Amino acid sequence: MKTSGSISRRLTVLLACVAALLSVLSWSMVTSFARQAAERTQDNILEASASIIAEALRSEDGEVRLELPYSAFSMLGAISEDRVFYHVTQGGATLTGTPAISADFVSPAPGQTRLNTTTYQDEPLRVAAITRVILAGANRVAVTVYVGQTRYGVSLIANDLSRTAALLSIAFFTVAVALSAVVARTSLHQINVIAEAVARRGPTDLRPLRQTPPQELAPLLQSLNRLIDRLSRSLRQSEDFIAEAAHRIRTPLATVRAQAEVALHSVDDVTEKKRMRQIIRAVDESSRSAGQLLDHATVAYRSENIPDTAIDLAQIASTATAALQPTADMKDIDIHLDANTAMVRGDDVLLESALRNVLDNAVKYSPPETSVTVRVRTAGASGEITVSDSGPGLGDEPFEKYTERFQRGKNAEGTVGSGLGLTIARDVVLAHQGRIELTNNEGNGTCVSFILPRA
Amino acid sequence: MRVIHFAASLILALWANASAALEVEEQRTYPGTGPTTLRILSTADLDVFEPFLLSFQASVPEIGIDYTVSSSAEVFRAVAAGEAFDVVISSAMDLQFRLANDGFAQSFVSDATEALPDWAKWRNLIFAFTSEPAVAVISTRAFAGLPVPRTRQDLISILRENPERFAGTIGTYDVRSSGLGYLFATQEARISDAYWRLSEVMGRLDPQLYCCSAQMIDDVSSGQLALAYNVLGSYAGQRLAGPEGEGLQIILFEDFDNVMLRTALIPNTATAVTEAGAFVDALLEVGNRTEKGEWVLPPLAPSSAQELSFGPIRLGPTLLVYLDPLNRRAFLESWQSAIEQTPD
Ligand SMILES: Nc1ncnc2c1ncn2[C@@H]1O[C@H](COP(=O)(O)OP(=O)(O)O)[C@@H](O)[C@H]1O
Ligand SMILES: [Mg+2]
């Protein structure tokens, strides 16, 4: 069947795209967080360093004095190999250090710290500044300490974390794709369950689907059930029609037959009598065909609802044998009944009509003055009815063909028939969860068996 | 006040007076077979470095070498003033570091620099190729009858108890003029307050002040000095091995040692960059050797004795601390008042 692509694949690809997007997003977020964290760490160190230097400021003889504390610089060198610059101003004039680093810097208010990124020697330089007021003699002097550091260390840490984040994102993506495939498959499982339930059904099973579908599949299931309903209704209508038609044909035929019988007895001419007998036989055949059509419709109708009643196959066998006795007598055929009790569950009307059709074949295809055996047995978990004759056998065509509707064998040429008898038998047996077996007897004759589960 | 004035003028000499011509102590040219000449500016004496230069030239004869020796302060000043050199070698780690930090050095990466331990390089701008402890050299004759001092505390006691014997015979760096002396002194003062007590004791003994390790050791071997404090172990070792080594003893104090890294860098002004790289590679290869070998400059690998101490002076921004003029001024003030005590 031509399909418009796979939902599962489409779903997987869609989910994978989402996962890829999330991976990239999370990677870029982690990268920017890592950078921010590294920058904040550097800022903290720079601030600490500047404040350590500011704390070392003192005044002596009315002059601001400063000895740069060793620790202020050792902390700067501790985590990275970054270039370090500092500048200390006293009331705007340089006390010591590199003035260029504070060129574009508004010095913070006393007691305040300020951070700024400037460019020095073509490199970004992060600078922390802190202002402290020193009492030098009688004057209050604002001294600002600037400490600057390049950002190699920050980049190094950020890149390192970014690389780790990238690896994690790739791992996440891979896992997500695998999970997407699994998720897509499990979500489509429900559809498969319904599809399988439909596929498992027998050809005549037109009951509505009873599965509880997921919400999304409810409409599909509903319309499917509606379709099935419509189908079975129209099927039943046509079967009703056939039954009705068969019935209406049979009734006038019975009248015709009765009249022909009367006519047969009232004429003396041999040719007239022969003609009348031909009419009677033809009417019989038509009536039987109509009966079979009726039976067939009945089977189709009743097999939808097989009751759970226990039935003795022996009983069925004796009823059917009795029904066929007059026909058999006409050909001097002896129907031999050998029945043991075998209980099954199902519809006695259907089973009887099935057996009647098979017996009818046996009588029809057997030469006169032979015998037909009907046997009922139990074997393991099944009950069996076997009808065995000593007629011509089934021939060498595949036997399945005989159970198809309106199919007749080559050996049936010359006999009148509709090709429905074995079809009815098969449908009934299948509706009872059983099977039909057609075999040729050793020597000659046919053997037809119904094998049904025991009650 | 006089002291402050002196210090201030020295600072000016160090950083402001950039235009003055380089004061050259020694200079020699080793012509190569090719057109390129590598201009090397170094604080290491020619007789110390020549063996290395010759072996380098033996392996790459096409490169000519122009080797200039100057003081560490001069070396710094010249590079900071933008004078053109291809390789700069100095024993003053702080000044070398400052050149790198302030953007005067160019980055260089090779197998040899990658092989260096982390503590022996900084940002691929400066590379250490020796680690040299500061030692004391004593004249065994002058110390006859006295125990050999094992720690600085021992030395303080000995000097304090024998003022007559050691008056005028103690030699140490003039930290005002010697960059290396200043580095050793500041680091020692940072690590232990024994430094200031020792300086006080020495100051009372009318110490002789020197610019360079070599002269100090010479004066110990000639008998003029009883003790040279804080000289380069490498120079002392070389002298001890020579004919004048008799009567000399090297003391590596047990309380802590001060290990200096001799470093090389390629300045921004370098023109023969490839050749400079080859030269640095050769230096680092020698620096990374495992055997002591012939050369007087010791390898980078720390000896077992040094492993016990703090390790070499760290290449990092802490080296900037004592270079600050304010700190320098304060340190020199304290040093001067300790060392220059006129007995009268
Ligand atoms: N007892 C039998 N002996 C020989 N052939 C049979 C027998 N029963 C059925 N067949 C073959 O199977 C065909 C199908 O049988 P059936 O469905 O009853 O149709 P029909 O109306 O021809 O009897 C027959 O046409 C015939 O060829
Ligand atoms: Mg039939």
Short mmCIF file of N, CA and C in Angstrom, two decimals, chain A residues 263-273:
data_model
loop_
_atom_site.label_atom_id
_atom_site.label_comp_id
_atom_site.label_asym_id
_atom_site.label_seq_id
_atom_site.Cartn_x
_atom_site.Cartn_y
_atom_site.Cartn_z
N ALA A 263 -52.05 -33.95 -11.19
CA ALA A 263 -52.08 -34.12 -12.64
C ALA A 263 -51.44 -35.44 -13.04
N LEU A 264 -50.33 -35.78 -12.31
CA LEU A 264 -49.62 -37.03 -12.62
C LEU A 264 -50.55 -38.23 -12.46
N HIS A 265 -51.32 -38.19 -11.42
CA HIS A 265 -52.19 -39.33 -11.17
C HIS A 265 -53.38 -39.35 -12.12
N SER A 266 -53.72 -38.17 -12.65
CA SER A 266 -54.92 -38.12 -13.48
C SER A 266 -54.62 -38.41 -14.96
N VAL A 267 -53.38 -38.39 -15.39
CA VAL A 267 -53.10 -38.72 -16.80
C VAL A 267 -52.67 -40.17 -16.91
N ASP A 268 -52.89 -40.78 -18.08
CA ASP A 268 -52.54 -42.19 -18.28
C ASP A 268 -51.45 -42.35 -19.32
N ASP A 269 -51.38 -41.35 -20.15
CA ASP A 269 -50.38 -41.45 -21.23
C ASP A 269 -48.97 -41.48 -20.63
N VAL A 270 -48.15 -42.41 -21.12
CA VAL A 270 -46.81 -42.61 -20.56
C VAL A 270 -45.94 -41.38 -20.75
N THR A 271 -45.99 -40.83 -21.93
CA THR A 271 -45.18 -39.64 -22.18
C THR A 271 -45.65 -38.47 -21.32
N GLU A 272 -46.97 -38.37 -21.16
CA GLU A 272 -47.50 -37.31 -20.31
C GLU A 272 -46.98 -37.48 -18.89
N LYS A 273 -47.06 -38.76 -18.38
CA LYS A 273 -46.60 -39.06 -17.01
C LYS A 273 -45.14 -38.69 -16.84
#
